[in-house]
PDB file of C-alpha atoms in Angstrom:
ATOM      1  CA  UNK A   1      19.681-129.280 185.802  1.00 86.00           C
ATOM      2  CA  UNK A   2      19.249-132.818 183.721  1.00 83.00           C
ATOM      3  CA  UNK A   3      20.858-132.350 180.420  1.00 94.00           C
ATOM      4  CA  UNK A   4      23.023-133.675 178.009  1.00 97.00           C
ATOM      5  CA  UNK A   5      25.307-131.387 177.081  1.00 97.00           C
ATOM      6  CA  UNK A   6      27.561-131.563 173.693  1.00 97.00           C
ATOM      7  CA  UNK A   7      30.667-129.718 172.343  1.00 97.00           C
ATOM      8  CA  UNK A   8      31.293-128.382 170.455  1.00 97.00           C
ATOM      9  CA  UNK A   9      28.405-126.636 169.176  1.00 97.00           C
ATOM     10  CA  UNK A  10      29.655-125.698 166.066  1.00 97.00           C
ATOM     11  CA  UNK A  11      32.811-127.138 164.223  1.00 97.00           C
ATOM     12  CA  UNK A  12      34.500-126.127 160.994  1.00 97.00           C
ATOM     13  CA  UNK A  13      37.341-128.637 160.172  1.00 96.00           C
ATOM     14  CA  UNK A  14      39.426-129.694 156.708  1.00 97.00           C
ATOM     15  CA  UNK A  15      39.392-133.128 155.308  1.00 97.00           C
ATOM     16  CA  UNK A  16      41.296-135.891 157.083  1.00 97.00           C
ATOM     17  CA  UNK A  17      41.753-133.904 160.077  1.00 97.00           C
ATOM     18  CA  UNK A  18      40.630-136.299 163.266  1.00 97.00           C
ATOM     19  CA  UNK A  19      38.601-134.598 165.717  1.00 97.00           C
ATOM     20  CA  UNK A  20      36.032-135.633 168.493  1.00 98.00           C
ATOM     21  CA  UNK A  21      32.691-134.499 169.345  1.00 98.00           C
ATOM     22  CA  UNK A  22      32.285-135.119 173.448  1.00 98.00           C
ATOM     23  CA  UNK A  23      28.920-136.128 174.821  1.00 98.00           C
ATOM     24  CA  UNK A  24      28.118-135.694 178.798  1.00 98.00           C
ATOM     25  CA  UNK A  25      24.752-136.584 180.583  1.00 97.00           C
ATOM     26  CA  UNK A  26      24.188-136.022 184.412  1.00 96.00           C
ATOM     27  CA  UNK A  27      21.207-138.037 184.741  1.00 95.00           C
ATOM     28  CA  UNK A  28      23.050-141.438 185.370  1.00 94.00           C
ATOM     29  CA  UNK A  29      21.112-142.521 182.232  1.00 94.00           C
ATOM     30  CA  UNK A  30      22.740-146.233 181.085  1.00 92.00           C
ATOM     31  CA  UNK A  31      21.682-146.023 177.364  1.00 92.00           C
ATOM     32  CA  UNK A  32      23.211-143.515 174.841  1.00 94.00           C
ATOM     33  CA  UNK A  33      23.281-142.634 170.960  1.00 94.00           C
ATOM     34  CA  UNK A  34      24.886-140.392 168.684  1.00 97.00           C
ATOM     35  CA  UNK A  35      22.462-139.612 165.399  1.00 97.00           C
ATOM     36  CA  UNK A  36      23.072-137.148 162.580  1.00 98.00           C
ATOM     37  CA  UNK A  37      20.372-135.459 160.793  1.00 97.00           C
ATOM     38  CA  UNK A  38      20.456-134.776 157.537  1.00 95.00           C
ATOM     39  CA  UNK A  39      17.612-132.979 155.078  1.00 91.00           C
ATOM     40  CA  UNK A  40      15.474-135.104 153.662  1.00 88.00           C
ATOM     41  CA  UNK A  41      16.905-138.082 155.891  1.00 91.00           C
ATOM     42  CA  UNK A  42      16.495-137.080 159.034  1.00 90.00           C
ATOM     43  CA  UNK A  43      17.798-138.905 162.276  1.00 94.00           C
ATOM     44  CA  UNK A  44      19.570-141.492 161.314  1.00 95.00           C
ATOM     45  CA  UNK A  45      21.587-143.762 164.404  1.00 93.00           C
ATOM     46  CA  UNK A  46      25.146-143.954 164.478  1.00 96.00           C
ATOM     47  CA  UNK A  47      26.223-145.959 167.055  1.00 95.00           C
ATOM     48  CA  UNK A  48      24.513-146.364 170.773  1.00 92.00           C
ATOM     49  CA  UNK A  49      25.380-147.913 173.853  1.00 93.00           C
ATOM     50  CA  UNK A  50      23.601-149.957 176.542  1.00 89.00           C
ATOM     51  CA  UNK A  51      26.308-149.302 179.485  1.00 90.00           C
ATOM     52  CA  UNK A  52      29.680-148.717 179.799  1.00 93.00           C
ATOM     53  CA  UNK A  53      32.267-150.603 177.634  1.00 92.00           C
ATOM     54  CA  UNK A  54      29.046-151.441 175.434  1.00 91.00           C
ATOM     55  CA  UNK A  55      28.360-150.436 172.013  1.00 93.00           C
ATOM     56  CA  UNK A  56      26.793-151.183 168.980  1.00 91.00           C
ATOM     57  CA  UNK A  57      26.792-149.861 165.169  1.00 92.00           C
ATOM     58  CA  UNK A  58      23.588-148.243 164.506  1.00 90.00           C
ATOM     59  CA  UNK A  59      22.360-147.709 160.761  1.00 89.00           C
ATOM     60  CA  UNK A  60      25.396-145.589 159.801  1.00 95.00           C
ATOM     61  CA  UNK A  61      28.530-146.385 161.433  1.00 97.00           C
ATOM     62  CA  UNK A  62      30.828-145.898 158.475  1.00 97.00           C
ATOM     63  CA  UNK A  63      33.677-142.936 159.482  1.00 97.00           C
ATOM     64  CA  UNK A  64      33.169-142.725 163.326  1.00 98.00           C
ATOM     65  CA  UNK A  65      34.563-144.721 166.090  1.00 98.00           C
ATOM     66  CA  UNK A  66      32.818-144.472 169.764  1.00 97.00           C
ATOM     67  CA  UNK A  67      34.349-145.155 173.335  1.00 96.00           C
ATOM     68  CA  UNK A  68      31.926-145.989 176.694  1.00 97.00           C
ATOM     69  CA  UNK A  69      34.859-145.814 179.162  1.00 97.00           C
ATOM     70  CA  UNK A  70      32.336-143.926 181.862  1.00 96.00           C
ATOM     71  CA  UNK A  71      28.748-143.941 182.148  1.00 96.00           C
ATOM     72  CA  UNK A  72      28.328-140.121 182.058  1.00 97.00           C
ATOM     73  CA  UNK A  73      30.587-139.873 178.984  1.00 98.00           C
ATOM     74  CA  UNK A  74      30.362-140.991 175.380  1.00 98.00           C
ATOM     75  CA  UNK A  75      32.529-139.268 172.438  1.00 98.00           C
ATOM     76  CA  UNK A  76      32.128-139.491 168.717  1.00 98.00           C
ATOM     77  CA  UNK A  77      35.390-139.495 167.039  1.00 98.00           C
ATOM     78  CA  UNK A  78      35.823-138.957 163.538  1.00 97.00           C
ATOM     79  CA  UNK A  79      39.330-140.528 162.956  1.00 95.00           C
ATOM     80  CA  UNK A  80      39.299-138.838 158.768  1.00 97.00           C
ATOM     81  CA  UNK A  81      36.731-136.477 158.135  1.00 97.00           C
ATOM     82  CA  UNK A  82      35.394-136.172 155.101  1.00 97.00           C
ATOM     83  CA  UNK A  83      32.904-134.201 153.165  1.00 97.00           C
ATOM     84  CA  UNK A  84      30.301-136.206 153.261  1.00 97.00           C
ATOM     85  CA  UNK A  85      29.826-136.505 157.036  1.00 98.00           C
ATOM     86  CA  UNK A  86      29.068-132.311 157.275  1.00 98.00           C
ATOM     87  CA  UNK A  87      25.798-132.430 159.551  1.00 97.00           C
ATOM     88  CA  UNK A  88      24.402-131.952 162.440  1.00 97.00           C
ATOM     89  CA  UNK A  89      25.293-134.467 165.167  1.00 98.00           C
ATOM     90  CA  UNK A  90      22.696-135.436 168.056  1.00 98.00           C
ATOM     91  CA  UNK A  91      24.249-137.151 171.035  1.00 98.00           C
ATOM     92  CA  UNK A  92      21.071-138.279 173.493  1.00 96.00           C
ATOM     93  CA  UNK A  93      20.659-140.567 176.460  1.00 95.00           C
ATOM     94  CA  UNK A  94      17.856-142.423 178.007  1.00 92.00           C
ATOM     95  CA  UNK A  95      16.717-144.014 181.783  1.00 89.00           C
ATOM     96  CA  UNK A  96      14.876-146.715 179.090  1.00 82.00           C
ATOM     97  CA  UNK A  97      13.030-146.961 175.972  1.00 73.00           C
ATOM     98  CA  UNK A  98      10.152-145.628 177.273  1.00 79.00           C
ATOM     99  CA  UNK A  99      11.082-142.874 179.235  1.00 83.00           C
ATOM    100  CA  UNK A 100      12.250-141.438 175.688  1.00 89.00           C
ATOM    101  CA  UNK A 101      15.596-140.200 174.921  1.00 92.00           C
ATOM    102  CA  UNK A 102      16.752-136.458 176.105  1.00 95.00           C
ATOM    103  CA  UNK A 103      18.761-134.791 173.584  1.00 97.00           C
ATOM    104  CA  UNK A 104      21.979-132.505 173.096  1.00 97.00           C
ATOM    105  CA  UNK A 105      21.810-129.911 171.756  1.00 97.00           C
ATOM    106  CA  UNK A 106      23.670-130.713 168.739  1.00 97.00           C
ATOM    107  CA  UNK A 107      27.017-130.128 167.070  1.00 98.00           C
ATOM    108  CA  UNK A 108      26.759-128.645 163.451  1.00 97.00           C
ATOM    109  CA  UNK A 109      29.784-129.844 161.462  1.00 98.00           C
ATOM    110  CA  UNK A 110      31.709-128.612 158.432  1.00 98.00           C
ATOM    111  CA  UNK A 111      34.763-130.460 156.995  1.00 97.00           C
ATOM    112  CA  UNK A 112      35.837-128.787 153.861  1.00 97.00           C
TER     113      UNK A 112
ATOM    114  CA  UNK W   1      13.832-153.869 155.430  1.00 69.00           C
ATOM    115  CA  UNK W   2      12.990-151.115 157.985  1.00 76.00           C
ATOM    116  CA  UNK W   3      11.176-148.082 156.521  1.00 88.00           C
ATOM    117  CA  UNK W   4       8.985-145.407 158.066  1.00 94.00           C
ATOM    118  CA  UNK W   5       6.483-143.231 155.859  1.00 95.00           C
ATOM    119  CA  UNK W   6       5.251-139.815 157.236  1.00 97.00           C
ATOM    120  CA  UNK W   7       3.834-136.655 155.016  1.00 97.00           C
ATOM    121  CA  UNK W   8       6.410-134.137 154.876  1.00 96.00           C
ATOM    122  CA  UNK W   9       4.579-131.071 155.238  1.00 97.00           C
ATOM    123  CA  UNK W  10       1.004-130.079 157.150  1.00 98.00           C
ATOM    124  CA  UNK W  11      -0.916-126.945 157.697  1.00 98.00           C
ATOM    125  CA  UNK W  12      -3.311-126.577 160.168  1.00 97.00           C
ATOM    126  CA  UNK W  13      -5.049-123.239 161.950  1.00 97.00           C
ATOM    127  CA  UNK W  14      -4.820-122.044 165.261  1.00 97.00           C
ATOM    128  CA  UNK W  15      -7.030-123.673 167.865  1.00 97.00           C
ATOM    129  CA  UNK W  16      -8.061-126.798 165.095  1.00 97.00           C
ATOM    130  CA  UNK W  17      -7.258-130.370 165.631  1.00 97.00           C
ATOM    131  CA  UNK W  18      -4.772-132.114 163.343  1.00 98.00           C
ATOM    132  CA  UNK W  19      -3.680-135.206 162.669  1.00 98.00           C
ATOM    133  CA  UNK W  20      -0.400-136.783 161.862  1.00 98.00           C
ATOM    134  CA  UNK W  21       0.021-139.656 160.669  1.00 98.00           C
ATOM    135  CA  UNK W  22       2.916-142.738 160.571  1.00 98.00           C
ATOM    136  CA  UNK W  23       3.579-146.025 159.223  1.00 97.00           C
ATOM    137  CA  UNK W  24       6.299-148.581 159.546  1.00 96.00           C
ATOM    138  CA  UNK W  25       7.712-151.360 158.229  1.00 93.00           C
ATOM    139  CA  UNK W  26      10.091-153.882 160.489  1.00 88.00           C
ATOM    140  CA  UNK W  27      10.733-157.669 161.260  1.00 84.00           C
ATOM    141  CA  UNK W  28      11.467-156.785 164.892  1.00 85.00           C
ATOM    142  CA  UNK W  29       9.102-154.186 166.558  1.00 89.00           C
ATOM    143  CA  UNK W  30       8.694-153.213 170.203  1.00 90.00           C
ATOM    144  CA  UNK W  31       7.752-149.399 170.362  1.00 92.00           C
ATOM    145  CA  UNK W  32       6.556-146.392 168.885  1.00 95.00           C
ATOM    146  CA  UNK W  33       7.689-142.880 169.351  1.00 95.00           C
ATOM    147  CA  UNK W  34       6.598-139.054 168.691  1.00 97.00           C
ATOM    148  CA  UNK W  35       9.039-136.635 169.199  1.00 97.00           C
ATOM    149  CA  UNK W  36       8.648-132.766 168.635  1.00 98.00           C
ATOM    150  CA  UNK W  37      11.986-130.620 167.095  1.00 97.00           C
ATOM    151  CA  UNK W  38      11.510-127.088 166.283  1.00 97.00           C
ATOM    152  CA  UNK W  39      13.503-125.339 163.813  1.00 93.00           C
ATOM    153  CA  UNK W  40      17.335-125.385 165.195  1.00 91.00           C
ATOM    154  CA  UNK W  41      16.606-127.217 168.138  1.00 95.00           C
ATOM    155  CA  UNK W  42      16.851-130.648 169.548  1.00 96.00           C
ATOM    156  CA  UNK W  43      14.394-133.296 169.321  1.00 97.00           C
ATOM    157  CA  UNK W  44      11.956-133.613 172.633  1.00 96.00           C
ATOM    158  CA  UNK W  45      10.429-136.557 173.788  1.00 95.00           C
ATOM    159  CA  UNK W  46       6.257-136.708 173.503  1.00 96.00           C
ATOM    160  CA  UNK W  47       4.963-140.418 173.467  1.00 95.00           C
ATOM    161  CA  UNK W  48       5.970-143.870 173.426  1.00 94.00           C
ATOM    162  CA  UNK W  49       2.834-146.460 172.951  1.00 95.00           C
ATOM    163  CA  UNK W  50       3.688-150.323 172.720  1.00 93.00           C
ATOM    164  CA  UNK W  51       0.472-151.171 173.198  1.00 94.00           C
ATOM    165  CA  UNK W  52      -2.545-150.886 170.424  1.00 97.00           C
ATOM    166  CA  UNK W  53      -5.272-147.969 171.056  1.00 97.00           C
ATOM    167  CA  UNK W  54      -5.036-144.506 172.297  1.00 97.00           C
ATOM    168  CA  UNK W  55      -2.872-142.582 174.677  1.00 95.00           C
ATOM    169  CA  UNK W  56      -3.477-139.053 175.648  1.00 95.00           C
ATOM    170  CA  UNK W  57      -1.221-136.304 176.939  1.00 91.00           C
ATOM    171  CA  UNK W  58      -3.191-133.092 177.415  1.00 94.00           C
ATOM    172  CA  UNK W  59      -3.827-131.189 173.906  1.00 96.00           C
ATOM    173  CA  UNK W  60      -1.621-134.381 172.443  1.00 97.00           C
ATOM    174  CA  UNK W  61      -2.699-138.044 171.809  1.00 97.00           C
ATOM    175  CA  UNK W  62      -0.605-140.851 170.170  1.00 98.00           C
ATOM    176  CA  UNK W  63      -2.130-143.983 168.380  1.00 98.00           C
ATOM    177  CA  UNK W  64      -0.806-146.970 167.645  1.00 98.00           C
ATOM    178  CA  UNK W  65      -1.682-150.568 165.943  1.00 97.00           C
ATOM    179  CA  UNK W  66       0.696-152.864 165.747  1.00 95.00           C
ATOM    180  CA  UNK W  67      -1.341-155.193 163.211  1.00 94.00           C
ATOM    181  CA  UNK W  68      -1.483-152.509 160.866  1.00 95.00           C
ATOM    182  CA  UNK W  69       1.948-150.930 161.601  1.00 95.00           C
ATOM    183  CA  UNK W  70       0.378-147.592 161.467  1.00 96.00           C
ATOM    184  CA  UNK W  71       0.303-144.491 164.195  1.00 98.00           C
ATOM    185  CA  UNK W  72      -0.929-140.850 164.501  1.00 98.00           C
ATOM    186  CA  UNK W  73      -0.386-138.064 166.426  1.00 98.00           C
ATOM    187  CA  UNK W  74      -3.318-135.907 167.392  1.00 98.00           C
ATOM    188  CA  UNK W  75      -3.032-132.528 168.182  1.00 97.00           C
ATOM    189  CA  UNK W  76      -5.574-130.387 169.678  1.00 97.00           C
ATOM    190  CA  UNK W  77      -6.563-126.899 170.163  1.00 97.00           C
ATOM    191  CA  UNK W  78      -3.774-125.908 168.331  1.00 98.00           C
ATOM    192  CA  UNK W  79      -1.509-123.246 169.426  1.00 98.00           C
ATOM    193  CA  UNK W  80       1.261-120.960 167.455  1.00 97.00           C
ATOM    194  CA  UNK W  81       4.162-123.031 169.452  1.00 97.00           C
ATOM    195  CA  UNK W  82       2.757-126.057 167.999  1.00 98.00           C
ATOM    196  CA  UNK W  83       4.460-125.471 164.763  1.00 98.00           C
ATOM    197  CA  UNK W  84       7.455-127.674 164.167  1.00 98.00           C
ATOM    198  CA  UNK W  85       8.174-130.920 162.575  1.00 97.00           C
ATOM    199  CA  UNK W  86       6.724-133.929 163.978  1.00 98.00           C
ATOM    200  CA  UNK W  87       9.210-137.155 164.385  1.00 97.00           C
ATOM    201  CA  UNK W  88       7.607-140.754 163.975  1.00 97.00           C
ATOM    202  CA  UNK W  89      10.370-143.607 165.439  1.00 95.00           C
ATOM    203  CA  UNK W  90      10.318-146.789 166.163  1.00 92.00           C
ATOM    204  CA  UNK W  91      12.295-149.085 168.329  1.00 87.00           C
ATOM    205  CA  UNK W  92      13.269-152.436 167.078  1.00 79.00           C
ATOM    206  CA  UNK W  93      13.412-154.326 170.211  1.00 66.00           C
ATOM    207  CA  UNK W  94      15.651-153.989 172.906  1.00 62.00           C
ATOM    208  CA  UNK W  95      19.434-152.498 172.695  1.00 59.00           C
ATOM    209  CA  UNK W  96      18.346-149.109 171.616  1.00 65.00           C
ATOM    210  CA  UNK W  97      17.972-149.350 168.076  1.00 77.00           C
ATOM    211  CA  UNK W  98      15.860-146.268 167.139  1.00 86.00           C
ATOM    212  CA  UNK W  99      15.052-145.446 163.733  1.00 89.00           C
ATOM    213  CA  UNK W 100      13.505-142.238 162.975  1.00 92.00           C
ATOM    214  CA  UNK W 101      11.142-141.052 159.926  1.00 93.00           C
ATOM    215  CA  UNK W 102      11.690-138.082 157.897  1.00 94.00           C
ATOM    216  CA  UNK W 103       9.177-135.940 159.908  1.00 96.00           C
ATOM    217  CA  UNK W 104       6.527-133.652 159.099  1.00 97.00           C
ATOM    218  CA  UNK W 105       6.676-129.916 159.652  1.00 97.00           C
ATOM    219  CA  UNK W 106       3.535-128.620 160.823  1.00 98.00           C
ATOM    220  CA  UNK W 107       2.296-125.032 160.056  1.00 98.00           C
ATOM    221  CA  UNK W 108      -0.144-123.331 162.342  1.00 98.00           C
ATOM    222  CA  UNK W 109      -1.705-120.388 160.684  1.00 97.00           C
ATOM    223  CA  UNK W 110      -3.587-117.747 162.210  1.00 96.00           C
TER     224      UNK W 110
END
């Protein structure tokens, strides 16, 4: 089955604690993107990538760090956690813009 | 800047047509999209239109006019399952950039 597939689902962590969210797609898809949604903000881009060893700092990259070592794979690391980045994390790839991205489905986060 | 503008909230009745709409603001501008997201779920992928005028998709149909910066979603024949929000997003050329509205949660009532 095509999917992207994200873990861990849920995550409950303390402040300053580093910990990575991994991101897997089997659809050989070249472009990928993490996005956190938020209420009242919704989806906003953290970083994406156009192939492997190539990323790019979407509209809020502040806190996270992303590697592209493999096509398939693409991790969000939070190197400090803090507060303020308690969400819910989307990791999605795409075949190209217009075939739409296909979603995760999504890591809910908690740093206390 | 970049900014997208949707209505938050909608209600509409089973089997009506409704229609949601989006505008946008951006200096670079290649694509629109409509994605669906019920509640605790991911988004899924409806409609992408770079070109101006209609597209249809079954019950759904997706506008767009670049000149004006403006889209809508049209839903018809509204079913029960229909009820979810209702993400507008554009893409701001090439490199997959994708920024997302707020949304707009659609209620279908009986």
């Amino acid at each position: 089955e095509a999917q992207v597939t994200q873990n861990p689902r849920y995550l409950i962590t303390v402040t300053g604690k580093k910990l990575t969210v991994t991101c897997s797609q089997n659809m050989n898809h070249e472009y990928m993107s993490w996005y956190r949604q938020d209420p009242g903000l919704g989806l906003r881009q953290i970083y994406y990538s156009m192939n492997v060893e190539v990323t790019d700092k979407g509209d809020v990259p502040e806190g996270y760090k992303v590697s592209r070592k493999e096509k398939r794979n693409f991790p969000l690391i939070l190197e400090s956690p803090s507060p303020n980045q308690t969400s819910l994390y989307f990791c999605a790839s795409s075949l190209s813009l217009g075939y739409g991205y296909t979603f995760g489905s999504g890591t809910r986060l908690t740093v206390v | 800047g970049q900014n997208i503008d949707q209505p938050t909230e909608m209600t509409a009745t089973e089997g009506a047509i409704v229609q949601i709409n989006c505008t946008y603001q951006t200096s670079g501008f290649n694509g629109l999209f409509w994605y669906q997201q019920h509640a605790g779920e991911a988004p899924t992928f409806l409609s992408y239109n770079v070109l101006d005028g209609l597209e249809e998709k079954g019950r759904f149909s997706s506008f767009l006019s670049r000149s004006k910066g403006y889209s809508y979603l049209l839903l018809k024949e509204l079913q029960m399952k229909d009820s979810a929000s209702y993400l507008c997003a554009f893409d701001s050329g090439g490199y997959q950039k994708v920024t997302f509205g707020t949304g707009t949660k659609l209620q279908v009532i009986p």
